[in-house]
mmCIF file of C-alpha atoms in Angstrom:
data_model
loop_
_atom_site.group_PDB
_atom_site.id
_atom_site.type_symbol
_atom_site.label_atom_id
_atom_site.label_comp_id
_atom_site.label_asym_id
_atom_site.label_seq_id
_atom_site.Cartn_x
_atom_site.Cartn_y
_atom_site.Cartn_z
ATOM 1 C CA UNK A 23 104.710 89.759 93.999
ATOM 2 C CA UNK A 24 104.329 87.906 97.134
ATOM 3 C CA UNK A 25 106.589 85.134 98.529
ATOM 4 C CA UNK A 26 105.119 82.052 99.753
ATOM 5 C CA UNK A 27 106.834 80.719 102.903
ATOM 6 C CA UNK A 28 104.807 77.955 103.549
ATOM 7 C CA UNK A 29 106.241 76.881 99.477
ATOM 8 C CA UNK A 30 109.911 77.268 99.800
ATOM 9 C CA UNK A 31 109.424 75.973 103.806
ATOM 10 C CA UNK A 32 108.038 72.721 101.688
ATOM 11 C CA UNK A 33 111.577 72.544 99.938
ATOM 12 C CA UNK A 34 113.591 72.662 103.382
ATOM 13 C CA UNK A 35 111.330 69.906 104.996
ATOM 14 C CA UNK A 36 112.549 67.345 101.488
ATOM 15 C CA UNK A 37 115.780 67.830 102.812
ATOM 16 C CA UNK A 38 115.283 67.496 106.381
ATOM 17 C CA UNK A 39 113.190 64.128 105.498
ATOM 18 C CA UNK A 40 116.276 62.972 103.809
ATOM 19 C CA UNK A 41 118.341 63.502 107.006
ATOM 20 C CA UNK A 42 115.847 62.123 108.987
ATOM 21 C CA UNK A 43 115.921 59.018 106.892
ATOM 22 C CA UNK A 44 119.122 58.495 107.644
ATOM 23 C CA UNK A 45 119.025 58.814 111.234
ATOM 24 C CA UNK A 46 115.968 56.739 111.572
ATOM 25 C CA UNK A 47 118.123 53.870 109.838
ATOM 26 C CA UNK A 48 120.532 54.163 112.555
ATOM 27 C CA UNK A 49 117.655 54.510 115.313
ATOM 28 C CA UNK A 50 118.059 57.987 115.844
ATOM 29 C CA UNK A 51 115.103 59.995 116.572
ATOM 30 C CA UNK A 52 116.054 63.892 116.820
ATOM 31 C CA UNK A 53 114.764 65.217 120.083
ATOM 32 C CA UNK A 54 113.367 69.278 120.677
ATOM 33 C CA UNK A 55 113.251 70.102 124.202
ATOM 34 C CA UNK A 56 111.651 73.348 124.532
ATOM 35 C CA UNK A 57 111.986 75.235 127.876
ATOM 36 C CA UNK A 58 108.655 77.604 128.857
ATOM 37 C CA UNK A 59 108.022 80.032 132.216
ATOM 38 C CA UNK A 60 105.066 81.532 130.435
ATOM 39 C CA UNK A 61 101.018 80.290 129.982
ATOM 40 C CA UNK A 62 100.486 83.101 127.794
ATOM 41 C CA UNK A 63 98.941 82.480 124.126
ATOM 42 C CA UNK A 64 101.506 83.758 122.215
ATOM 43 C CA UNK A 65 103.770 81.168 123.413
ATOM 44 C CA UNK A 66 101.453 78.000 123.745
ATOM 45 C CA UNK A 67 100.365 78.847 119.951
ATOM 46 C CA UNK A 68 104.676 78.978 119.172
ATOM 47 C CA UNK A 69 104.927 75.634 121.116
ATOM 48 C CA UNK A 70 101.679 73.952 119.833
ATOM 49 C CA UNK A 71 103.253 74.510 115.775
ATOM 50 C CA UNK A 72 106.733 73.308 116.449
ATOM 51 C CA UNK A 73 104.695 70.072 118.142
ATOM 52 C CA UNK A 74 102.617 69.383 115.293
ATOM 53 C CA UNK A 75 105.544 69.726 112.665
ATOM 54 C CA UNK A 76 108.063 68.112 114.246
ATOM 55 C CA UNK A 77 105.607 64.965 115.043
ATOM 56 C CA UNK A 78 104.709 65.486 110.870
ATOM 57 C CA UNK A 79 108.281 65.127 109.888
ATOM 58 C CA UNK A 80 109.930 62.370 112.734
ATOM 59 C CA UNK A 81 111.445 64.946 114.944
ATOM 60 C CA UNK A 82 110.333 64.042 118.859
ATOM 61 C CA UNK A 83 109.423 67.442 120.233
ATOM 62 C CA UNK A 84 108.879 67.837 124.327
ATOM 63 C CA UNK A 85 108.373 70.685 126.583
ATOM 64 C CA UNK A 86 109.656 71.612 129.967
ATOM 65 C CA UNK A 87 107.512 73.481 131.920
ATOM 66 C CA UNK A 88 108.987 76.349 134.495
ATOM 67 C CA UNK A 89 106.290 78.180 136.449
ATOM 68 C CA UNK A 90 107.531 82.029 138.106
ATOM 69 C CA UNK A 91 108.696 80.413 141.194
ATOM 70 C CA UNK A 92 111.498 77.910 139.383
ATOM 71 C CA UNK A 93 112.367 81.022 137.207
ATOM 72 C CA UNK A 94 113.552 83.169 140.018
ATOM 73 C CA UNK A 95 115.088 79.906 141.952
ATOM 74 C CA UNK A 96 118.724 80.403 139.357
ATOM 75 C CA UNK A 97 120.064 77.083 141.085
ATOM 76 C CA UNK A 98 116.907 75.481 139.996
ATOM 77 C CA UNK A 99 117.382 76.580 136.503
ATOM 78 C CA UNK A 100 121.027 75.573 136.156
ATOM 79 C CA UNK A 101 120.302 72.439 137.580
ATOM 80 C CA UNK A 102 117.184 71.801 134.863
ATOM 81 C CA UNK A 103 119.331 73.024 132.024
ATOM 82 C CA UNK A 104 122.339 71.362 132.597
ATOM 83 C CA UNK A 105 120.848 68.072 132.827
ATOM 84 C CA UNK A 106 119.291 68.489 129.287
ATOM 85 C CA UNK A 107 122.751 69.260 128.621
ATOM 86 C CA UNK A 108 124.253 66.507 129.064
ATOM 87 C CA UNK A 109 120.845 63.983 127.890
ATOM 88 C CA UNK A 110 122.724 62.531 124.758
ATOM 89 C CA UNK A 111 118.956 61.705 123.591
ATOM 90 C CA UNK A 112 118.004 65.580 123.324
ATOM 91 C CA UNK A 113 119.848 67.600 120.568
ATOM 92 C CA UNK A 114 118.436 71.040 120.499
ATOM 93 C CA UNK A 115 117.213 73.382 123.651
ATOM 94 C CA UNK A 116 115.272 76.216 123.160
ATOM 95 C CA UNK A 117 113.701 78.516 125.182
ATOM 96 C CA UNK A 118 109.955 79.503 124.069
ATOM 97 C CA UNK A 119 109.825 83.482 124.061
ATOM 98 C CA UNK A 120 108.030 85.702 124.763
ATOM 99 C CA UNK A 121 108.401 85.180 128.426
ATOM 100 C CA UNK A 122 107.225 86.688 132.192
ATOM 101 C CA UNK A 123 111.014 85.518 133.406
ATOM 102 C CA UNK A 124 113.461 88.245 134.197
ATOM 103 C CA UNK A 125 116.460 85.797 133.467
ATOM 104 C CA UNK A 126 115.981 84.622 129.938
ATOM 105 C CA UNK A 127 119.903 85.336 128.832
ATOM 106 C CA UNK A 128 120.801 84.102 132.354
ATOM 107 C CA UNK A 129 118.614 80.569 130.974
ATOM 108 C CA UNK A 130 119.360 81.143 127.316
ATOM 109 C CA UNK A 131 123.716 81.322 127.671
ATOM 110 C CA UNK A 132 123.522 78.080 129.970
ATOM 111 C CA UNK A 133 122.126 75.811 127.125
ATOM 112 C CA UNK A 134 125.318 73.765 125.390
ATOM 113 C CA UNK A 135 126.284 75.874 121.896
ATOM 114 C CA UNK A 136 125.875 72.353 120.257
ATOM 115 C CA UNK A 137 122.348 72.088 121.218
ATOM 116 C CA UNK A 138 121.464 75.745 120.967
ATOM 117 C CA UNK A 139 119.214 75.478 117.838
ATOM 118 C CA UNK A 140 117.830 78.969 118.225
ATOM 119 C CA UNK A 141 121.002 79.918 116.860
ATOM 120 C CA UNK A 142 121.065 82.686 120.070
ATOM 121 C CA UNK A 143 124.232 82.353 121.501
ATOM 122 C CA UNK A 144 127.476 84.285 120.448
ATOM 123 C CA UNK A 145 129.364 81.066 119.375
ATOM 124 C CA UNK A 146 126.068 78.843 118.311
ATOM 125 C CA UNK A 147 126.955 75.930 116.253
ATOM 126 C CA UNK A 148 124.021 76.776 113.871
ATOM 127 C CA UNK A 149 122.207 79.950 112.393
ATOM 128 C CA UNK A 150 119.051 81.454 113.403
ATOM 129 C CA UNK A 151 115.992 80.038 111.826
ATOM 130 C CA UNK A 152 114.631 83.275 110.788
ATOM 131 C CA UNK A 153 117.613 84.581 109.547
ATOM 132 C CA UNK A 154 118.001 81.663 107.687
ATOM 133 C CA UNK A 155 114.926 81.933 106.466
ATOM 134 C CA UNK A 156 115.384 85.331 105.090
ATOM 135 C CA UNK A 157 118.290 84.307 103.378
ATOM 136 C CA UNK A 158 115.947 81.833 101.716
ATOM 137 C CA UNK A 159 113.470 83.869 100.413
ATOM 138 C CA UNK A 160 116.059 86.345 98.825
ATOM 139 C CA UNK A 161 117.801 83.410 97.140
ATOM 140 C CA UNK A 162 114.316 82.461 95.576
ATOM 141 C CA UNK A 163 113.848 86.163 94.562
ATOM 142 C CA UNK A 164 117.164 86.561 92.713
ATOM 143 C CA UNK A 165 117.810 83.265 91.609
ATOM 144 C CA UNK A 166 120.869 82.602 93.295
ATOM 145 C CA UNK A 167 123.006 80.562 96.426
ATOM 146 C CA UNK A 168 125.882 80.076 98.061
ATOM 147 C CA UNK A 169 128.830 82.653 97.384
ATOM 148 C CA UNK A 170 127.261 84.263 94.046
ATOM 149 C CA UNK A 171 124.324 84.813 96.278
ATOM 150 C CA UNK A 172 126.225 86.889 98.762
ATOM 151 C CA UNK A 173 128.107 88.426 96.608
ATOM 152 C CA UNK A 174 125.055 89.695 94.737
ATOM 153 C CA UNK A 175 123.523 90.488 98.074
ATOM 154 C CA UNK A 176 126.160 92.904 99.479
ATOM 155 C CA UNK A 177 125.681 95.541 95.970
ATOM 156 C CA UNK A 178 122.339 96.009 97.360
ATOM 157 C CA UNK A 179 121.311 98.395 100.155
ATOM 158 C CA UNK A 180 119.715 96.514 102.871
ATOM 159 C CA UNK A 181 117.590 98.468 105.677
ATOM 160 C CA UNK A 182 116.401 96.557 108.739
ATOM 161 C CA UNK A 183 113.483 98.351 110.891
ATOM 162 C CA UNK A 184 113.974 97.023 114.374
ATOM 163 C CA UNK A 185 116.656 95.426 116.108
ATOM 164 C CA UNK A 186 115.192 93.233 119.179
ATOM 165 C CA UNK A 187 117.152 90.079 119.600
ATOM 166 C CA UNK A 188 114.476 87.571 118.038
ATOM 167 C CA UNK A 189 114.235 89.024 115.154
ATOM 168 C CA UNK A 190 116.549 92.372 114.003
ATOM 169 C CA UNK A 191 119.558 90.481 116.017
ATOM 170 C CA UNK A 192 119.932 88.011 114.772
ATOM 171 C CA UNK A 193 119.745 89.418 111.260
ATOM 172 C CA UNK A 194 122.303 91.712 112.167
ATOM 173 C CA UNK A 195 124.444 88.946 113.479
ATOM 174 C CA UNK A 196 123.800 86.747 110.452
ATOM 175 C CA UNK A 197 125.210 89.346 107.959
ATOM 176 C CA UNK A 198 128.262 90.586 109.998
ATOM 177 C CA UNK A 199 128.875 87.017 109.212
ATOM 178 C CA UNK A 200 128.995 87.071 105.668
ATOM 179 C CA UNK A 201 131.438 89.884 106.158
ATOM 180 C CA UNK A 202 128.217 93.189 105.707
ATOM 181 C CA UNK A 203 129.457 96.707 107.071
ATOM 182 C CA UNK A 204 127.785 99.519 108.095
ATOM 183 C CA UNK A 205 126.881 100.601 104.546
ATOM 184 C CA UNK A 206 125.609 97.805 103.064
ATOM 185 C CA UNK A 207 123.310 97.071 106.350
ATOM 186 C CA UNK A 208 121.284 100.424 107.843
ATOM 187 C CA UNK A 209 119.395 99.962 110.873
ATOM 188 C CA UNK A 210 116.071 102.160 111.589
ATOM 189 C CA UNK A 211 115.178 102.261 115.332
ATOM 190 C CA UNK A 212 113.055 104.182 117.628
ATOM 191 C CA UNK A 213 116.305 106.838 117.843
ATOM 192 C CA UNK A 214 116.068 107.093 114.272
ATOM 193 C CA UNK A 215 114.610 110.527 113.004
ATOM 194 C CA UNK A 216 111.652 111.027 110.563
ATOM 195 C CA UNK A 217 114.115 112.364 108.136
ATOM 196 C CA UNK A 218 116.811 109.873 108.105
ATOM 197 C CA UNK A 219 114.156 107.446 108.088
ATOM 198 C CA UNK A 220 113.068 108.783 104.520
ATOM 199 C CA UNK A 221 116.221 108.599 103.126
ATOM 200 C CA UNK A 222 116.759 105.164 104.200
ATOM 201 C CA UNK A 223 113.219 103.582 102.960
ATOM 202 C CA UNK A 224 113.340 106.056 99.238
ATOM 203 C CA UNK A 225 117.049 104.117 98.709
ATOM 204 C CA UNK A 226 116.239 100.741 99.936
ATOM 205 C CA UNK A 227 116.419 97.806 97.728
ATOM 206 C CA UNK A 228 115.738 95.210 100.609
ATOM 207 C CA UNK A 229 113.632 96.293 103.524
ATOM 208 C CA UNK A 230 113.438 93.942 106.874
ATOM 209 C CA UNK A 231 110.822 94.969 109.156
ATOM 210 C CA UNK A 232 111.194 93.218 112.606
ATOM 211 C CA UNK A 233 109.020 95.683 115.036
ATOM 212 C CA UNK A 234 106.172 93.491 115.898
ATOM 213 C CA UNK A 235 103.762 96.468 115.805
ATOM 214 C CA UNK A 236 101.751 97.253 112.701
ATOM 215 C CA UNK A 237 102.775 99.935 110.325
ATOM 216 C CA UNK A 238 105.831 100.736 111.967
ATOM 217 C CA UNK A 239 107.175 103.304 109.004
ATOM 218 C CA UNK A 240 105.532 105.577 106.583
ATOM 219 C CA UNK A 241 104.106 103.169 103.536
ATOM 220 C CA UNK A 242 104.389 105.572 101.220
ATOM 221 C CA UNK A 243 108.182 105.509 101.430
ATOM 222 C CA UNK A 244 108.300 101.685 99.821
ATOM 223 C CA UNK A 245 109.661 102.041 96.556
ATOM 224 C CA UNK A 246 107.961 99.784 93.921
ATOM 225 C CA UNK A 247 111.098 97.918 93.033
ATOM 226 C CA UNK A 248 111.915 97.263 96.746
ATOM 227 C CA UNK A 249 111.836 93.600 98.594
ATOM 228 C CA UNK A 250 110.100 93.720 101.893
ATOM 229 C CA UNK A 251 110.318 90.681 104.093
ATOM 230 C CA UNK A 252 108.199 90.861 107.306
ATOM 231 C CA UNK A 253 109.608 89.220 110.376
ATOM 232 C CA UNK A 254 107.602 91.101 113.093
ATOM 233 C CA UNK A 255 104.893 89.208 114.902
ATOM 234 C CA UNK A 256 102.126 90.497 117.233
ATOM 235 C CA UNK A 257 98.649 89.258 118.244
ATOM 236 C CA UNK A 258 95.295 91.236 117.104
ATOM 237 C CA UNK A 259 92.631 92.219 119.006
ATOM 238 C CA UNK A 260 91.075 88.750 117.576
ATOM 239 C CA UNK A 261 94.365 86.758 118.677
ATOM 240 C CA UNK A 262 95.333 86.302 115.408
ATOM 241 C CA UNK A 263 98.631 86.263 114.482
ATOM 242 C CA UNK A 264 99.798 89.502 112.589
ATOM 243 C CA UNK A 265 103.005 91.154 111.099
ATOM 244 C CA UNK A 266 104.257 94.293 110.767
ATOM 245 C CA UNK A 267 101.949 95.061 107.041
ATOM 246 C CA UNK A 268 98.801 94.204 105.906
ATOM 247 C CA UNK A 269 98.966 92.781 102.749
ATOM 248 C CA UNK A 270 96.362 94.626 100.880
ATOM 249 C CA UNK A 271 98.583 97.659 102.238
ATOM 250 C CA UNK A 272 101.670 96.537 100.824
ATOM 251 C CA UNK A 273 100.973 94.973 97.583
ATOM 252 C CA UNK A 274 101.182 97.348 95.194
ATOM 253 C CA UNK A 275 103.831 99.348 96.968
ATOM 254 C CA UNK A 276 106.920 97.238 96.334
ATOM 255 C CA UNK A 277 108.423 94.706 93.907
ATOM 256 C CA UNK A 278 108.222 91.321 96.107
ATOM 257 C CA UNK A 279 107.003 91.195 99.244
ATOM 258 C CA UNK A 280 106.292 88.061 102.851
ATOM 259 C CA UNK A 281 103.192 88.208 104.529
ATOM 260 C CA UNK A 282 102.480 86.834 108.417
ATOM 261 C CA UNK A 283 101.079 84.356 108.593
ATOM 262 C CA UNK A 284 102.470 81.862 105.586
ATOM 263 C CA UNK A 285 105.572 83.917 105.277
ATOM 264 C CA UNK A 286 108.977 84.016 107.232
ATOM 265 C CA UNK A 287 107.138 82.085 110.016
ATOM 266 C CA UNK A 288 106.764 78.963 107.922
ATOM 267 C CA UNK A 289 110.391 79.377 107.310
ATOM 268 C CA UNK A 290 111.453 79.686 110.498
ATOM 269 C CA UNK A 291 109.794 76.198 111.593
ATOM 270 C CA UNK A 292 111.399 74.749 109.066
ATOM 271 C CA UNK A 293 114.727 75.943 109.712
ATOM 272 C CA UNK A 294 114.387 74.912 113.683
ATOM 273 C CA UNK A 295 113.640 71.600 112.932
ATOM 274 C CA UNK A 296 116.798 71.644 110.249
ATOM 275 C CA UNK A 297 118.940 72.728 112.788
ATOM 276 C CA UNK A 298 117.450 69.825 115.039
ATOM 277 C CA UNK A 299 118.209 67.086 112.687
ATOM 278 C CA UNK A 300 121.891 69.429 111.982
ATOM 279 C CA UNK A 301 122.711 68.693 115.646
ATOM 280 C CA UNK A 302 121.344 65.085 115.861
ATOM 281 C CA UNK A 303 123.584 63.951 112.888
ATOM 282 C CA UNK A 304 126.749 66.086 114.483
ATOM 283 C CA UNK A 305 126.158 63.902 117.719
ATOM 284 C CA UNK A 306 126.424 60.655 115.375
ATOM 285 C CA UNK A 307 129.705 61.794 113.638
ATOM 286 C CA UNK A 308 131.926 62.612 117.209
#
């Protein structure tokens, strides 16, 4: 059965609109500054999506351009970064991957944990948009939130295919938070053999591919009462936007399953402009 992002995405942006009500009544407009050092299309079509939603839903979304030469100037970048910093009209900083800079954690660990709506950094005061975005789309599946959920979540056997720090990170780092050890979380990686691989996939109940590559295991290891959610992203020979599965592949080979586009994607948009609005109101209350 496939999950619709783009549906449950709807849900989060009735809540955000309620925030945002709020804030507009005070004359608050929450402000996105997204930081780029890249012309590539991956990222302008990332940048052009967050513009377009955040100028649907009231959010004020504005982009900071850094060519090669600023990028390898680290003054330069401090400089740029504190400044939005310390702008009490801008309330989340992110920095548009993928990138051509060599420095992106040296850029990424100077933006203010308040404003840090990527949900990167070690002590960020909000959660990754994708991972909350996952968490989402398993609450939908089992019917469930808040503690129950978790508690529900941690008797099943979770395997996550990838670990890169946009996507397997911060899934990792999400569920260490809920208190998930090594055996209720299994990671597959490029170390991983062909045979440990097996047993992983045979016994998984939740599978969270975030490769970016398509077909990155064996689909004929997908049980049909497993949950795959696809976070991996890559570009076609077309441009298009892919994931890790096709979904003609995938969907008769397990129980529930995302697709990219119009899956975790939609999510994730939703969740960045949450966090947005999250830090906008936290400026209002100190």
């Amino acid at each position: 059965m496939k999950i619709s992002g783009k549906e449950l995405a709807s849900e989060v942006y009735q809540d955000v609109q309620k925030k945002l009500l709020m804030l507009h009544q005070k004359k608050v407009v929450p402000q996105l500054v997204i930081v780029k050092s890249s012309n590539i299309d991956a990222v302008n079509n990332y940048i052009s999506q967050k513009i377009k939603k955040g100028e649907k839903v009231g959010i004020e979304v504005k982009v900071v351009d850094m060519n090669e030469r600023d990028c390898e100037n680290r003054k330069l970048i401090q400089k740029k970064i504190i400044g939005l910093n310390k702008s009490a009209n801008i309330h989340g900083i992110i920095f548009q991957k993928p990138s051509n800079s060599q420095i992106d954690e040296a850029i990424e660990e100077l933006i203010d944990t308040q404003k840090d709506v990527d949900g990167f950094l070690e002590n960020s005061f909000h959660k990754p948009p994708v991972y909350r975005g996952v968490i989402k789309v398993l609450e939908k599946i089992f019917n469930l939130e808040g503690d129950e959920f978790i508690a529900y979540l941690k008797t099943k056997k979770v395997v996550l295919i990838g670990k890169g720090k946009t996507g397997g990170q911060t899934i990792i780092s999400g569920l260490k938070t809920e208190g998930f050890n090594r055996e209720q979380l299994t990671i597959i990686d490029s170390k991983t053999s062909e045979v440990k691989k097996k047993e992983y996939l045979i016994n998984a109940d939740i599978i969270i591919s975030a490769v970016g590559k398509l077909n990155p295991v064996d689909l004929n290891l997908f049980s049909k009462e497993s949950i795959l959610i696809d976070i991996g992203v890559h570009f076609d020979e077309r441009n298009k936007i892919r994931g890790d599965f096709n979904e003609e592949d995938i969907q008769d080979r397990v129980g529930y399953y995302t697709t990219t586009p119009g899956g975790i994607g939609a999510l994730t948009v939703a969740y960045l402009m949450d966090n947005v609005v999250n830090a906008a109101i936290h400026t209002i209350i100190n």
